[in-house]
PDB file of C-alpha atoms in Angstrom:
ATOM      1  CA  UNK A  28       0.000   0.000   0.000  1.00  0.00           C
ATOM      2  CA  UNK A  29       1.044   3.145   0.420  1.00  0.00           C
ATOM      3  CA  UNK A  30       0.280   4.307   3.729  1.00  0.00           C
ATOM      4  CA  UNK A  31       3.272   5.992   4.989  1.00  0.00           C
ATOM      5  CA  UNK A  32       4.867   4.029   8.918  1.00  0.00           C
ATOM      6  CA  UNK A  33       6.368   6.014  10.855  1.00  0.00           C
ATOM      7  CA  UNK A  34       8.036   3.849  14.117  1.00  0.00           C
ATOM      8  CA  UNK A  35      10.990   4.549  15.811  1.00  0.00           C
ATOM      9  CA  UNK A  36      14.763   4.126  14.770  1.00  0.00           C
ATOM     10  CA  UNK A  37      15.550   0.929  16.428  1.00  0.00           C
ATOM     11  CA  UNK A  38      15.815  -3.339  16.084  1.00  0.00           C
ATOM     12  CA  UNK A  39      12.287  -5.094  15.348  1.00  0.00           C
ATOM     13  CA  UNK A  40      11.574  -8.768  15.290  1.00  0.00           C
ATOM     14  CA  UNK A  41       9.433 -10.116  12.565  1.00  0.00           C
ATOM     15  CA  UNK A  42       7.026 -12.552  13.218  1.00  0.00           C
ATOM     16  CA  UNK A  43       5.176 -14.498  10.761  1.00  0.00           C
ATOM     17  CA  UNK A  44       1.226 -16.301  10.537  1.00  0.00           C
ATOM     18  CA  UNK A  45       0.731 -19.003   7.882  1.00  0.00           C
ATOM     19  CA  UNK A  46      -1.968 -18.268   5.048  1.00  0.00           C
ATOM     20  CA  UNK A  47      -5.169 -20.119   6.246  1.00  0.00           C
ATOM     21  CA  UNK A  48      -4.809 -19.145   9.710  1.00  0.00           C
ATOM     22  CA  UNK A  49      -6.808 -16.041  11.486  1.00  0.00           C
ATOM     23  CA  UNK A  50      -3.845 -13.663  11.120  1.00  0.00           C
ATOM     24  CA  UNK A  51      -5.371 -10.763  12.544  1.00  0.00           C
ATOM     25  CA  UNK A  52      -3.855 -10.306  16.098  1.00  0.00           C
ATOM     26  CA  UNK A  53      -0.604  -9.884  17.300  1.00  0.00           C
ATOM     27  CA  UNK A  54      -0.414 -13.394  19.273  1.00  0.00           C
ATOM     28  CA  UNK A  55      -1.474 -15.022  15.346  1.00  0.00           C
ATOM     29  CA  UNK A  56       1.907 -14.243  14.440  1.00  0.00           C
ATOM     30  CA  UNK A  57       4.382 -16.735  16.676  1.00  0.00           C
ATOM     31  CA  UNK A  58       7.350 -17.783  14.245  1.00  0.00           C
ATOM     32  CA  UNK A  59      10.116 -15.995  14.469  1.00  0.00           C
ATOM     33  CA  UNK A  60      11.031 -14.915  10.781  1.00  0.00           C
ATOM     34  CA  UNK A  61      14.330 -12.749  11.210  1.00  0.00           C
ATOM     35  CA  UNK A  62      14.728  -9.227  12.446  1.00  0.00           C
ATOM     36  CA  UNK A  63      13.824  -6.148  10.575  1.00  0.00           C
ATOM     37  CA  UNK A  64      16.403  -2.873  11.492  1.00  0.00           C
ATOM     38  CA  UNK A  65      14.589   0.939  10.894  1.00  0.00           C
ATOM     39  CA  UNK A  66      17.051   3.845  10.460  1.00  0.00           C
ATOM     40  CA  UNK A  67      15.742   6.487  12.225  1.00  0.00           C
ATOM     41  CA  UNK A  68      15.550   8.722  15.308  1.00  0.00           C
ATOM     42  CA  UNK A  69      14.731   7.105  18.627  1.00  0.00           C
ATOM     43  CA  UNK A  70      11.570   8.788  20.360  1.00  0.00           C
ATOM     44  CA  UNK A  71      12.661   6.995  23.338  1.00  0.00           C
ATOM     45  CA  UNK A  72      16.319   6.728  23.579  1.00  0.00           C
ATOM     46  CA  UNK A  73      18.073   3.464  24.890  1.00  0.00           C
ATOM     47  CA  UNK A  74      18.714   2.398  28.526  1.00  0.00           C
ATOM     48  CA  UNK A  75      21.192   0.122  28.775  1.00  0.00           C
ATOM     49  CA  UNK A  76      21.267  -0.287  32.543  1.00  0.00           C
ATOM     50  CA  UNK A  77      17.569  -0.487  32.779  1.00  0.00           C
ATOM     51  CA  UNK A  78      17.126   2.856  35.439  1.00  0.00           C
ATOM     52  CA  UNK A  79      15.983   5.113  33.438  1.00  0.00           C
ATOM     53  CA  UNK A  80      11.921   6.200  33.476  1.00  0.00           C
ATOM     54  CA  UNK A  81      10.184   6.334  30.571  1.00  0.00           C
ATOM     55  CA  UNK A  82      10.526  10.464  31.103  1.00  0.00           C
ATOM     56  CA  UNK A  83      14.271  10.504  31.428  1.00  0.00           C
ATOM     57  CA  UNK A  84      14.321   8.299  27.937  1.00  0.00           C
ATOM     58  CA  UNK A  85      12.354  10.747  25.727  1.00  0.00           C
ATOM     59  CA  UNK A  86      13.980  12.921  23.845  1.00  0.00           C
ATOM     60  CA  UNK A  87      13.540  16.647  24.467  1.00  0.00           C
ATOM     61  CA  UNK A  88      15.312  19.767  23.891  1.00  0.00           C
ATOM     62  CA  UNK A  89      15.269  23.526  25.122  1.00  0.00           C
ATOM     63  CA  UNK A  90      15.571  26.661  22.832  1.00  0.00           C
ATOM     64  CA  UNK A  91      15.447  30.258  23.718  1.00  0.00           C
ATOM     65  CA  UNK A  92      12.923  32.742  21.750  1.00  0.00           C
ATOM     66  CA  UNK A  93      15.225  35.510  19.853  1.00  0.00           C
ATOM     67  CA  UNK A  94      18.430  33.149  19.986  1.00  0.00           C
ATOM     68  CA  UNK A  95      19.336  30.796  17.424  1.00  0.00           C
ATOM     69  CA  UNK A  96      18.274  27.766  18.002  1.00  0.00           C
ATOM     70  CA  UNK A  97      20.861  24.161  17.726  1.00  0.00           C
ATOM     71  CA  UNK A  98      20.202  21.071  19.665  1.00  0.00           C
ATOM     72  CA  UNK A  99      23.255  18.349  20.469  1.00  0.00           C
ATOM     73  CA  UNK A 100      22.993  15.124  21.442  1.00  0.00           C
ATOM     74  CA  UNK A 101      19.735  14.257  19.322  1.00  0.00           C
ATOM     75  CA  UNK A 102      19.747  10.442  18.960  1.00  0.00           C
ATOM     76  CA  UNK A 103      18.750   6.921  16.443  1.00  0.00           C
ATOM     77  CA  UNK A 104      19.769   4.144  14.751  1.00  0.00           C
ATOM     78  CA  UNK A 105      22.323   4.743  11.943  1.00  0.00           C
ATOM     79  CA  UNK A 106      21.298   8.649  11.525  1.00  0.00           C
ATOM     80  CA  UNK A 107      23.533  10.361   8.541  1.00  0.00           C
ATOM     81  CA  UNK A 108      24.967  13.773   7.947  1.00  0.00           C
ATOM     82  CA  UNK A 109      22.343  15.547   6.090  1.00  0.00           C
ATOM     83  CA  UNK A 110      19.054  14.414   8.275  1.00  0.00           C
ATOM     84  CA  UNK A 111      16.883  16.899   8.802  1.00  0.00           C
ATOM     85  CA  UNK A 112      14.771  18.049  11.175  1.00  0.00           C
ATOM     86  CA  UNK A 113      11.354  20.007  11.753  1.00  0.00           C
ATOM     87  CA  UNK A 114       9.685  21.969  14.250  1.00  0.00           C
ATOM     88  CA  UNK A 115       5.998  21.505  13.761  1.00  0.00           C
ATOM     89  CA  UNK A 116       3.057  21.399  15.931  1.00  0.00           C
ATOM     90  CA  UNK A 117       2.968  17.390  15.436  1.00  0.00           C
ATOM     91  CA  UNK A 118       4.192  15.149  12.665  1.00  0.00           C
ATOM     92  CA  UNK A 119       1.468  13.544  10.761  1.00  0.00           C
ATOM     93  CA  UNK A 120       2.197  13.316   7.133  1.00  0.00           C
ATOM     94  CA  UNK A 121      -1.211  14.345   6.141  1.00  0.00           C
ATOM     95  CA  UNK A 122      -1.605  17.922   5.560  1.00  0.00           C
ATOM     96  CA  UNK A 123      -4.755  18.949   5.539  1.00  0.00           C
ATOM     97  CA  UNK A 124      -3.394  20.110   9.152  1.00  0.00           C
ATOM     98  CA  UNK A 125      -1.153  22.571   9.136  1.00  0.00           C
ATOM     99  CA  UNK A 126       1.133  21.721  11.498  1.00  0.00           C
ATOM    100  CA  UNK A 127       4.564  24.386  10.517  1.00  0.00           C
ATOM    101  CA  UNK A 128       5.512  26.929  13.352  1.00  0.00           C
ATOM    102  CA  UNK A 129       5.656  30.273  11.827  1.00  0.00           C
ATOM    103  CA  UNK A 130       8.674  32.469  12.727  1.00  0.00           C
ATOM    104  CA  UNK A 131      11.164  29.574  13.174  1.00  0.00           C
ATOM    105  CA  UNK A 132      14.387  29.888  10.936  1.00  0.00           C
ATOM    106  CA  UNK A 133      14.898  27.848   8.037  1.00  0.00           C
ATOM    107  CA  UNK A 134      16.806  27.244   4.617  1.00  0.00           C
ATOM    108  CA  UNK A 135      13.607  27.399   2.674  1.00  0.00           C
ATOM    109  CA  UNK A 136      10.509  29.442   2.461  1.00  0.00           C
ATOM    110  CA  UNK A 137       8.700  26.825   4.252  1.00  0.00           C
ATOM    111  CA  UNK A 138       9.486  27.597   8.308  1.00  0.00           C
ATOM    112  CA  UNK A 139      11.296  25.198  11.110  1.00  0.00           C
ATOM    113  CA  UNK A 140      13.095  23.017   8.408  1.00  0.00           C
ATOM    114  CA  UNK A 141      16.496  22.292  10.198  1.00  0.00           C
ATOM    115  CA  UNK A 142      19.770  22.913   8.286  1.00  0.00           C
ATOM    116  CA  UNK A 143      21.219  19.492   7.498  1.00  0.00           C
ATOM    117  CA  UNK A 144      22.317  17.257  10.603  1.00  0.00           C
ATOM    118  CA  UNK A 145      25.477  16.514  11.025  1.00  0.00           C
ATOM    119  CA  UNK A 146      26.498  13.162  13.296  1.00  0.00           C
ATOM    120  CA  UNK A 147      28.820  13.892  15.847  1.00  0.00           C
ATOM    121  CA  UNK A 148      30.092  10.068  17.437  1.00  0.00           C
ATOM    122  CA  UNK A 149      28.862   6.582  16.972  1.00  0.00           C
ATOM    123  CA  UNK A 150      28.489   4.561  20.175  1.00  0.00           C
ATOM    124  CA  UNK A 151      27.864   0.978  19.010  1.00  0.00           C
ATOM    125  CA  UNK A 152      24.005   1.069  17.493  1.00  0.00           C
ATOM    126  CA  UNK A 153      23.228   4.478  18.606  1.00  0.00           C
ATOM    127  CA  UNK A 154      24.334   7.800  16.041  1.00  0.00           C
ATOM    128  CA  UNK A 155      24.578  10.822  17.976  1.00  0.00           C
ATOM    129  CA  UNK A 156      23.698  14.330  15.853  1.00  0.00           C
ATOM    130  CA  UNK A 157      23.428  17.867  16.270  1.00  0.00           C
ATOM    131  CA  UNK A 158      21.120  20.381  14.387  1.00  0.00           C
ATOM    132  CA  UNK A 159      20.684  24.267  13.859  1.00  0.00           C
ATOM    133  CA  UNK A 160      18.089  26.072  11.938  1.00  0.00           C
ATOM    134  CA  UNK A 161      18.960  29.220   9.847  1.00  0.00           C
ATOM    135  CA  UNK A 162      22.736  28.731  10.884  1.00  0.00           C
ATOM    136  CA  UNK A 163      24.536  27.531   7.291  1.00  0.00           C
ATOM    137  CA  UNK A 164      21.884  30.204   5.889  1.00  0.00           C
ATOM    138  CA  UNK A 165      18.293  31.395   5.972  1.00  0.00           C
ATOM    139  CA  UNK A 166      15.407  33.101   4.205  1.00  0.00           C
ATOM    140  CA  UNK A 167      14.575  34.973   7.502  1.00  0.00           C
ATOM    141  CA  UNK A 168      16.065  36.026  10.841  1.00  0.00           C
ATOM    142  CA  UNK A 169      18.362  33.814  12.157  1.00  0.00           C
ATOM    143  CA  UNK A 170      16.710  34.125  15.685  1.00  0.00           C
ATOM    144  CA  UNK A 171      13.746  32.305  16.793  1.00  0.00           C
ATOM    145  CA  UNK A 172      10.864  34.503  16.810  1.00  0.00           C
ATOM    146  CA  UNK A 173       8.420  31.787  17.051  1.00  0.00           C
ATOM    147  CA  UNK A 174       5.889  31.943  20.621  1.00  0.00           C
ATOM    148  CA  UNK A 175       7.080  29.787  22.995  1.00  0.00           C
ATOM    149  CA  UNK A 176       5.587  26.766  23.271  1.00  0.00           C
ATOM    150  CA  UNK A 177       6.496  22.885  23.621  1.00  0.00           C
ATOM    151  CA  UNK A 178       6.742  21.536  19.703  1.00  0.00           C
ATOM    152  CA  UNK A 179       7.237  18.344  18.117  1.00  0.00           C
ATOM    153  CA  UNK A 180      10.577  17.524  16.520  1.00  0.00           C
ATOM    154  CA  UNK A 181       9.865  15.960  12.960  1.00  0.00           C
ATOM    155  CA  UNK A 182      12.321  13.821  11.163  1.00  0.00           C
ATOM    156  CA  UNK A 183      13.209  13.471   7.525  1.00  0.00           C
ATOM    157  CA  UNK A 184      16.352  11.186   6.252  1.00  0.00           C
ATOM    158  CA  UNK A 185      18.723  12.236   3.910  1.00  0.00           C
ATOM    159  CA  UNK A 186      18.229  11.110   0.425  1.00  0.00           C
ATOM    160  CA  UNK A 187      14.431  12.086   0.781  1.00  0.00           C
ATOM    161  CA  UNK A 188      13.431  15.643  -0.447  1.00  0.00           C
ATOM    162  CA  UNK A 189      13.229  17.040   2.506  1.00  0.00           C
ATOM    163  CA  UNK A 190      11.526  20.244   1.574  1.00  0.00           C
ATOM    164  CA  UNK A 191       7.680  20.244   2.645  1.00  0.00           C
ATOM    165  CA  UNK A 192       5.755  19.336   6.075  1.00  0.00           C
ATOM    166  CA  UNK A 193       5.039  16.347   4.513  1.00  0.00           C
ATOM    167  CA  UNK A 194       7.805  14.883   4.598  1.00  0.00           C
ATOM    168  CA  UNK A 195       9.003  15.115   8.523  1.00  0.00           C
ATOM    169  CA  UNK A 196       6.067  12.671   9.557  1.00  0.00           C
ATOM    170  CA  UNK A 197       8.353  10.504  12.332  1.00  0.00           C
ATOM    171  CA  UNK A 198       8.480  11.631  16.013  1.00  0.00           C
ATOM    172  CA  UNK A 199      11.236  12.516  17.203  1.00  0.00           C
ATOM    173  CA  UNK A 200      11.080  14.182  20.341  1.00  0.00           C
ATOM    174  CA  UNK A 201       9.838  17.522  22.148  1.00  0.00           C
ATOM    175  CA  UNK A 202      10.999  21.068  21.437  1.00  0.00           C
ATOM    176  CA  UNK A 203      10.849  23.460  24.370  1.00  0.00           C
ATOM    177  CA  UNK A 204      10.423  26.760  23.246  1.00  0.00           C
ATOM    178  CA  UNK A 205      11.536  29.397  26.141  1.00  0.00           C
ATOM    179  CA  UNK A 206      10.142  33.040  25.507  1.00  0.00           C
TER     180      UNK A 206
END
């Protein structure tokens, strides 16, 4: 089809259910047929010693209202130089909402598109990146003039055009807006 998925950066199992069997639920599907790996940002980042909560995993971020805005430490699975990221008001792909954040720096006309990501370190599975918006260059202020507000951070991976709302549909965290 083409109904567009949007999970998590991360290491999925897939599980298989035989043709003439109800395959409807998730306990249909009990043999183990290999493991599926998404690139992508983690919405919840990785606890290896198993302390964390689930609100010290989440991803979130603080900006300041007439600064610029860069973020370091953003986190996924095999991330690349060149990801992008959006601010938006949330990150479904469909637009009859209109979910951009006007007065946020960006490289295009279209507000809160990120200029390209670049990845700091690799730590075994997990890519670390950093991002700035209206740093490399801008069509507006470089400040953040945007109300302050908590925002979505929407991802996009390089390779992909990376130039409309549309295309930052996976969650990738929260944006706190200070101002």
């Amino acid at each position: 089809g083409t109904q567009v998925i949007t999970p998590q950066g991360g290491l999925y199992r897939l599980c298989w259910c035989a043709f003439n069997y109800n395959c409807t639920l998730p306990q249909d599907f009990q043999t183990d047929a290999g493991a599926h790996v998404v690139v992508g940002p983690y919405l919840e980042r990785p606890d290896p010693t198993g302390f964390l909560t689930l609100e010290e995993r989440l991803q979130h971020f603080t900006c300041y209202a007439n600064a610029v805005c860069t973020i370091t430490g953003f986190q996924g699975r095999h991330l690349m130089s060149g990801d992008k990221l959006m601010v938006k008001s949330d990150c479904r792909p469909d637009w009859e909402y209109n979910t951009t954040v006007v007065y946020w720096p960006s490289q295009t006309y279209v507000w809160g598109i990120s200029d390209p990501g670049f990845a700091s370190h690799v730590d075994e599975d997990i890519t670390y990146q950093s991002y700035a918006w209206g740093v490399a260059s801008t069509t507006s202020s470089r400040e953040v003039k945007a109300e302050g507000a908590y925002y979505r951070l929407c991802w996009c991976a390089n390779g992909y055009s990376c130039t409309r709302p549309q295309d930052f549909s996976v969650d990738a965290g929260t944006l706190k807006l200070v101002g």
